[in-house]
Short mmCIF file of C-alpha atoms in Angstrom, two decimals:
data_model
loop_
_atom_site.label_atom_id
_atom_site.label_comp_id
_atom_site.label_asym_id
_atom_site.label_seq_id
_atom_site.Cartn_x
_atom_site.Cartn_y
_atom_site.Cartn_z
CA UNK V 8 110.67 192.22 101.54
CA UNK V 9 112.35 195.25 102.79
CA UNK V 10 109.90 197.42 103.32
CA UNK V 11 108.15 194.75 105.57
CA UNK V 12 110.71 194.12 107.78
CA UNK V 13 110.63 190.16 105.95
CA UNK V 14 107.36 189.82 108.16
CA UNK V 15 104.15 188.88 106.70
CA UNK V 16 102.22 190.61 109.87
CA UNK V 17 103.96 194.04 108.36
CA UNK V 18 101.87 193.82 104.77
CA UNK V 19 100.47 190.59 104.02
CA UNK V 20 99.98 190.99 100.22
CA UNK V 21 103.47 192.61 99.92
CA UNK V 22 105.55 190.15 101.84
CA UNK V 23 103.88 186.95 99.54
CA UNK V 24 104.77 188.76 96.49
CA UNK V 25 107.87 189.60 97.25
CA UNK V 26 108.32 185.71 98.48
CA UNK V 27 106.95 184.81 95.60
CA UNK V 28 109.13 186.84 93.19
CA UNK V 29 112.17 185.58 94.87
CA UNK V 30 111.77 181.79 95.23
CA UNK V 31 110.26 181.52 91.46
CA UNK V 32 113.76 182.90 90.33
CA UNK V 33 115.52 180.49 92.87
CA UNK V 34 117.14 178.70 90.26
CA UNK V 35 119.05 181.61 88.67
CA UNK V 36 122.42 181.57 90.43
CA UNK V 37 122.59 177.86 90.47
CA UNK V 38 122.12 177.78 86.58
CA UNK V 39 124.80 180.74 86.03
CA UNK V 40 127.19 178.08 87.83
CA UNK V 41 126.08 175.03 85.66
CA UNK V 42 126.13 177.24 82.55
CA UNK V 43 129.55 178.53 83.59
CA UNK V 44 130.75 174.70 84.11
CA UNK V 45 129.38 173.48 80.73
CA UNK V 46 131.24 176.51 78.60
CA UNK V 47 134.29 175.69 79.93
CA UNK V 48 134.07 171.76 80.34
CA UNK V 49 131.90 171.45 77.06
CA UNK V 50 130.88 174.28 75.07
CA UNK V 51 134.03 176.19 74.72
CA UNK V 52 137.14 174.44 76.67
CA UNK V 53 140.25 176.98 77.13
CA UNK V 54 143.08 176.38 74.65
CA UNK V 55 145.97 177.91 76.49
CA UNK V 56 146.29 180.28 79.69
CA UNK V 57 145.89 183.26 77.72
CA UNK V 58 141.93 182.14 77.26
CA UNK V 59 141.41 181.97 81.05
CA UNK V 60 143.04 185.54 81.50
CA UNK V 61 140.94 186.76 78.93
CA UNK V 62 137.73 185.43 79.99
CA UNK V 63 138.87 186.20 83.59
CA UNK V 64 139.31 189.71 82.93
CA UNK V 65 136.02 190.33 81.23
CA UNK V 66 134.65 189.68 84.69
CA UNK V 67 136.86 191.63 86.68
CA UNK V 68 137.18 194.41 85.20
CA UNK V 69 133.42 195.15 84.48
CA UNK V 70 133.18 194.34 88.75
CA UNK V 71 136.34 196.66 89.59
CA UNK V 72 134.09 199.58 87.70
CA UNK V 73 131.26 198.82 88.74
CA UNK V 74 132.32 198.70 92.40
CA UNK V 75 133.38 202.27 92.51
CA UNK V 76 129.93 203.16 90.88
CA UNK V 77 128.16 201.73 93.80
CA UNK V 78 130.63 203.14 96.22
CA UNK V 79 130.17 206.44 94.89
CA UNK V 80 126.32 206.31 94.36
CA UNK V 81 126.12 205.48 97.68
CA UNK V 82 128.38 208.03 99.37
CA UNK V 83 126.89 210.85 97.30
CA UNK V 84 123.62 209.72 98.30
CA UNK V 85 124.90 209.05 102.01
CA UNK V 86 123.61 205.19 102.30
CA UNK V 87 127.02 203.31 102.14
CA UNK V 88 126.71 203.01 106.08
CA UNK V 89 130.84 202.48 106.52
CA UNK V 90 133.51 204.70 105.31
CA UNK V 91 133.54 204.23 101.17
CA UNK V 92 137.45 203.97 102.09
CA UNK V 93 137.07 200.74 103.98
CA UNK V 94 134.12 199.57 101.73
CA UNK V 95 136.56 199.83 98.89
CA UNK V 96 139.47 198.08 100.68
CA UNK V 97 136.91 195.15 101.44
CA UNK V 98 135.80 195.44 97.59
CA UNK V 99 139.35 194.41 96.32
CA UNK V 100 139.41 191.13 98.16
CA UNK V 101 135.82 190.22 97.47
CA UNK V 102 133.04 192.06 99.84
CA UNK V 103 130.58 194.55 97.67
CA UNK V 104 128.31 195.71 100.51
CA UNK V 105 126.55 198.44 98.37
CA UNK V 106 126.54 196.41 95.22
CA UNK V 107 125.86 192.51 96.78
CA UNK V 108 124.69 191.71 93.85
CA UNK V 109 128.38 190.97 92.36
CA UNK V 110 129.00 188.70 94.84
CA UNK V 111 129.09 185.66 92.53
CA UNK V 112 131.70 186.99 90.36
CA UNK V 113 134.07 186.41 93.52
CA UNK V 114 132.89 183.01 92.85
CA UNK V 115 132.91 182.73 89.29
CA UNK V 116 136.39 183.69 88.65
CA UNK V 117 138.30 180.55 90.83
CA UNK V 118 135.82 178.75 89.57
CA UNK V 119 136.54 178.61 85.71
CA UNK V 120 140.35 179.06 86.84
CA UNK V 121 140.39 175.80 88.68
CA UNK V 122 138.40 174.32 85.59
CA UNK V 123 140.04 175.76 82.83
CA UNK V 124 143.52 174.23 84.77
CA UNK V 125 141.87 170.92 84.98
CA UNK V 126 141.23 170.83 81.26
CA UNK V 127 144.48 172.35 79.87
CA UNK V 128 146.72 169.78 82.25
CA UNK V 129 144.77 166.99 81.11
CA UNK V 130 146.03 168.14 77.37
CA UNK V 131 149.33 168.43 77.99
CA UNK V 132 149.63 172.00 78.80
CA UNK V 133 151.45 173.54 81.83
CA UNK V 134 149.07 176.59 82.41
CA UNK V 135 151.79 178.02 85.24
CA UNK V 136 150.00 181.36 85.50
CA UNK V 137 146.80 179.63 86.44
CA UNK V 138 148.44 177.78 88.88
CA UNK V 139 150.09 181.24 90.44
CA UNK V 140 146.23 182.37 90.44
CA UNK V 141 144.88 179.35 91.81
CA UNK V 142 147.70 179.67 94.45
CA UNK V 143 146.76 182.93 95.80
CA UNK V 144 143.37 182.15 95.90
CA UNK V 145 143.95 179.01 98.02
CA UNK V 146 146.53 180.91 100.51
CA UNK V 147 144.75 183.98 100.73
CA UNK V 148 142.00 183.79 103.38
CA UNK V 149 145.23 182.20 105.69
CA UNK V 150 147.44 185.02 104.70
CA UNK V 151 145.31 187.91 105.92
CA UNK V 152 144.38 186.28 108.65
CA UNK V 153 147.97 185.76 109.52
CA UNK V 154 148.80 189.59 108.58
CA UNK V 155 145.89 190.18 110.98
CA UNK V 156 147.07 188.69 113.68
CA UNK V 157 150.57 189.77 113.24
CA UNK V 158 149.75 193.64 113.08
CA UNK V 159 146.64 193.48 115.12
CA UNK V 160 144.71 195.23 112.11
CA UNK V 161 141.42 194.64 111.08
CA UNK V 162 142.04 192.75 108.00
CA UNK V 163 139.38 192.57 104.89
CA UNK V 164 137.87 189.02 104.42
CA UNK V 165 139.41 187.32 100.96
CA UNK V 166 136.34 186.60 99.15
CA UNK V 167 137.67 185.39 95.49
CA UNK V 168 136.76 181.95 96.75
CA UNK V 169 133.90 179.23 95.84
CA UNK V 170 131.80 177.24 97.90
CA UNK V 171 132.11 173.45 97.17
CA UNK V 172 128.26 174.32 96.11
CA UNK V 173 128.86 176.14 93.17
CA UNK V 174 131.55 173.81 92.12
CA UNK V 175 129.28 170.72 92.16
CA UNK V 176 126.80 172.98 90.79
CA UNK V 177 129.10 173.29 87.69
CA UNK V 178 130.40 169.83 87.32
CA UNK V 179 126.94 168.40 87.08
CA UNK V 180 125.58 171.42 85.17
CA UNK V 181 127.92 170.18 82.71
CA UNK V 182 126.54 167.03 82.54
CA UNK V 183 123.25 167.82 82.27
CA UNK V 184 123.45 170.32 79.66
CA UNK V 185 124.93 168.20 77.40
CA UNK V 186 122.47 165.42 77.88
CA UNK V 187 120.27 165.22 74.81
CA UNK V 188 117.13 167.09 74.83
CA UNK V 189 113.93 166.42 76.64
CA UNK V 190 111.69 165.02 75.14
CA UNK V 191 108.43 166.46 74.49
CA UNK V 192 106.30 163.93 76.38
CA UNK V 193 108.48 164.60 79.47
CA UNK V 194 108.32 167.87 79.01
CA UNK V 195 105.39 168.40 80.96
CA UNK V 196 106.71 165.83 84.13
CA UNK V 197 109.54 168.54 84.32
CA UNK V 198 107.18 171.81 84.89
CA UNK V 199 105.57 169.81 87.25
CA UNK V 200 108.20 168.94 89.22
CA UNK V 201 109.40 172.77 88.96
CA UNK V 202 106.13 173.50 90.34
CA UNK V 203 106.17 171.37 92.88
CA UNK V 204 109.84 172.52 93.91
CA UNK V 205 108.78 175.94 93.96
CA UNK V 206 105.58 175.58 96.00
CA UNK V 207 108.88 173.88 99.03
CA UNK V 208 111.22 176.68 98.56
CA UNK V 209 108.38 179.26 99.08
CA UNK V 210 107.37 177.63 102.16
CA UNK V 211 111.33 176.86 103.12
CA UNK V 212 111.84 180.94 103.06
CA UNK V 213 108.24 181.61 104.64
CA UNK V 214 109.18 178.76 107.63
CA UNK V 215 112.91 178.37 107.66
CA UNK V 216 115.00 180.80 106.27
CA UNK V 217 115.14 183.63 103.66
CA UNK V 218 116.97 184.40 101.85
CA UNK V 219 117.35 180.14 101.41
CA UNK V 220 120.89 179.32 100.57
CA UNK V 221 121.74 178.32 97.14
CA UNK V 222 123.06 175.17 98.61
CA UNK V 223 119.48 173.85 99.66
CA UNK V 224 118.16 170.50 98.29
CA UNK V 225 115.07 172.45 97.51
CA UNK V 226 117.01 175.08 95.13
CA UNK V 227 118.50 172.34 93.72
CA UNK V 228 115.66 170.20 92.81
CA UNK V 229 113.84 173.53 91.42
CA UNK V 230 116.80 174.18 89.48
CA UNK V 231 117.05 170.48 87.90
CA UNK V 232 113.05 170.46 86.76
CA UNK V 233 113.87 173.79 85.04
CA UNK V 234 116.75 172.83 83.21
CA UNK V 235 115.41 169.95 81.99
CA UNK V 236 111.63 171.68 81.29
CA UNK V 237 113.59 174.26 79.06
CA UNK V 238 116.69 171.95 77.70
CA UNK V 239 116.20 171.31 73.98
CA UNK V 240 113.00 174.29 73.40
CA UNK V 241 114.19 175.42 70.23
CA UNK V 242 113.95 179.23 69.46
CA UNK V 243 112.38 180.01 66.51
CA UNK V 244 114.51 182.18 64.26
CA UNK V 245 112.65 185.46 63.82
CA UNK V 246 113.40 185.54 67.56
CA UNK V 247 117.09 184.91 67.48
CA UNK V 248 118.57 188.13 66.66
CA UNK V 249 116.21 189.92 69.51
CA UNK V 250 117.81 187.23 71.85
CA UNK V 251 121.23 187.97 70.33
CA UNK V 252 120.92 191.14 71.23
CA UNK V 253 119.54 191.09 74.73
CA UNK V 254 121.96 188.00 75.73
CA UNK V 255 124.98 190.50 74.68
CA UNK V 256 123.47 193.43 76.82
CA UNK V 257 122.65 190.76 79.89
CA UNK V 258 126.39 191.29 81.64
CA UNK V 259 125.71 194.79 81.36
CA UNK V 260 122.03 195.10 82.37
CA UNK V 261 122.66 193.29 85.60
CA UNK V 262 125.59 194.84 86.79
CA UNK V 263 123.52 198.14 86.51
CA UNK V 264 120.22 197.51 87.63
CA UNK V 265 120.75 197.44 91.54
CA UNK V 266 121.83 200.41 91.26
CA UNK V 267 118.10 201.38 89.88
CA UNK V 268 116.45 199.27 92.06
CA UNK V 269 118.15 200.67 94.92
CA UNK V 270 117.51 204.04 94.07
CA UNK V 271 113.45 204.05 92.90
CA UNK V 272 112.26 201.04 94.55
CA UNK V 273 110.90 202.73 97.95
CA UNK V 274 109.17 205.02 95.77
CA UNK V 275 106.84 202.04 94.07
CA UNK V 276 106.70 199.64 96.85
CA UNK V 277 105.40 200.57 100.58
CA UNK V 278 104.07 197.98 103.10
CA UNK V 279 100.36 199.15 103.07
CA UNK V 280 99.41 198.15 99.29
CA UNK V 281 97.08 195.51 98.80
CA UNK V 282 96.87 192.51 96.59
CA UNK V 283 96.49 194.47 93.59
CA UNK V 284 98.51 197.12 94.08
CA UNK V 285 101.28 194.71 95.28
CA UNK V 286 101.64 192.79 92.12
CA UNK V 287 101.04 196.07 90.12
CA UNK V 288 103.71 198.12 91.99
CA UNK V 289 106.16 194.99 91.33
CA UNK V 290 105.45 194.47 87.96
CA UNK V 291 105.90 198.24 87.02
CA UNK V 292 109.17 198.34 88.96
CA UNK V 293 110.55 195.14 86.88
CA UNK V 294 109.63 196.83 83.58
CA UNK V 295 110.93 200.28 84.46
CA UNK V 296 114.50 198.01 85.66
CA UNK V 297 113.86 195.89 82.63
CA UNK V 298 113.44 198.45 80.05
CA UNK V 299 116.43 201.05 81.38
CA UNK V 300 118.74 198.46 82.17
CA UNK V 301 119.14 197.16 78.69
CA UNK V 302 118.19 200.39 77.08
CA UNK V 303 121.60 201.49 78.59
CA UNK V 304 123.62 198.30 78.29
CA UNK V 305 122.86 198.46 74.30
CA UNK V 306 123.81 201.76 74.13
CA UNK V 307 127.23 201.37 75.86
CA UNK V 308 127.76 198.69 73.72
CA UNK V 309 127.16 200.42 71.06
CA UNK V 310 129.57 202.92 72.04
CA UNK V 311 132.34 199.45 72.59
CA UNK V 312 132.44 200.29 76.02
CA UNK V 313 131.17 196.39 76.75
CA UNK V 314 134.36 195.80 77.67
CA UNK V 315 134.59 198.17 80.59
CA UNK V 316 131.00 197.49 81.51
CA UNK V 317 129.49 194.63 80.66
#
């Protein structure tokens, strides 16, 4: 979409696949935040405080390194745009400009908080280090605004927040997931209705707006037809340890592979390819990202650096 300017006059063929590639992965996010609200409403709900902290951390800290990767990717390769300085000042409160991708971590960490407190108060606990976090996340945006105004100082935005999207996202994700499966016979109704969902957001992003907000009706109903299409497909078990393994490299592989994307996607895509060499140049550059970007989250894992990143 870049390299046409998001305008189908600039390279038909290019601009529909990129469309294309986009809205048929439109569900993504909103799933993250309905698998992120099952684990900690259903799946797995926190014991104590010390379980939020810890599953807290393994976000931050993997974003925290990864931020000063991007920063200094882009400043060696001169493409940061602002001084890496103030970039990294906005990174701390919650703006990744060269690594946008981690936005949603910003997100996901209030997110579980403000769950995970729900949950241990209704069992009695008094979580009072949660509720310190939860504080600062709920005064923060006023505070530096204040400070702002008070020094005259451009002040970074405070970004550790979530949209009242992601949170119902979440909530009913939780409910859905732990409906019982789909049954084969309506199976089919679901992939239909995905299909149909998907044919509205592409023409949403094509007519309205792109990138379309997470929030849209239209994301929503794609997302809802996929989850129940896929909810209850049992993996056979020949495949499970492959999927073991790729699901604990996943963290890892995405925090790295805008960083590859970035850096050798001008050199496969340019507005002038046609049809073919549209979807060809696209699907090389997704197994190039593919292939290195869980190469080298399995190998930092196997070095126990998952920890650090991802």
């Amino acid at each position: 979409m870049q390299a046409v300017g998001q305008s189908a006059q600039n390279g038909r063929a290019v601009y529909w696949t990129g469309l294309f590639l986009d809205s048929v992965t439109a569900w993504a996010v909103p799933m993250y935040f309905a698998i992120a609200g099952w684990a900690v409403l259903v799946g797995a709900p926190p014991r104590n405080g010390g379980v939020l902290r810890k599953r807290s951390l393994r976000m931050i800290i993997p974003v925290g390194i990864w931020s000063v990767v991007y920063l200094a990717w882009g400043r060696l390769r001169d493409t940061n745009g602002e001084p890496t300085s103030q970039l990294a000042l906005d990174a701390v409160f919650g703006s990744v400009r060269p690594a946008f991708h981690l936005w949603y971590f910003y997100a996901h960490v209030p997110l579980i908080l403000l769950l995970g407190c729900v949950i241990l108060l209704k069992a009695g606990k008094r979580p009072w280090g949660v509720i310190a976090a939860l504080a600062v996340v709920a005064a923060g945006p006023t505070a530096l605004s204040d400070i702002g105004a008070l020094t005259g100082c451009d002040v970074p935005e405070f970004g550790w927040q979530f949209g009242t999207y992601s949170l119902v996202y979440a909530v009913v994700g939780a409910l859905l997931l732990s409906l019982p499966a789909t049954r084969s016979t309506h199976r089919v109704r679901w992939l239909a209705g995905a299909v149909v969902s998907l044919a509205v957001v592409l023409w949403s992003q094509d007519r309205i707006h792109f990138v379309i907000p997470n929030a849209s009706i239209f994301v929503a109903a794609l997302t809802v037809c996929v989850l129940f299409a896929a909810n209850g497909l049992r993996i056979p078990d020949r495949l499970r340890p492959v999927l073991g393994k790729l699901t604990d490299a996943g963290l890892g592989a995405f925090m790295f592979h805008v960083l590859l994307l970035k850096t050798i996607g001008p050199s496969f895509i340019s507005a002038d390819r046609g049809w073919p060499g549209a979807v060809a140049a696209a699907a090389a550059l997704g197994i190039v990202t593919l292939a290195s970007s869980f190469g080298l989250s399995m190998l930092w894992g196997r070095l126990k650096l998952r920890k650090y990143l991802g």
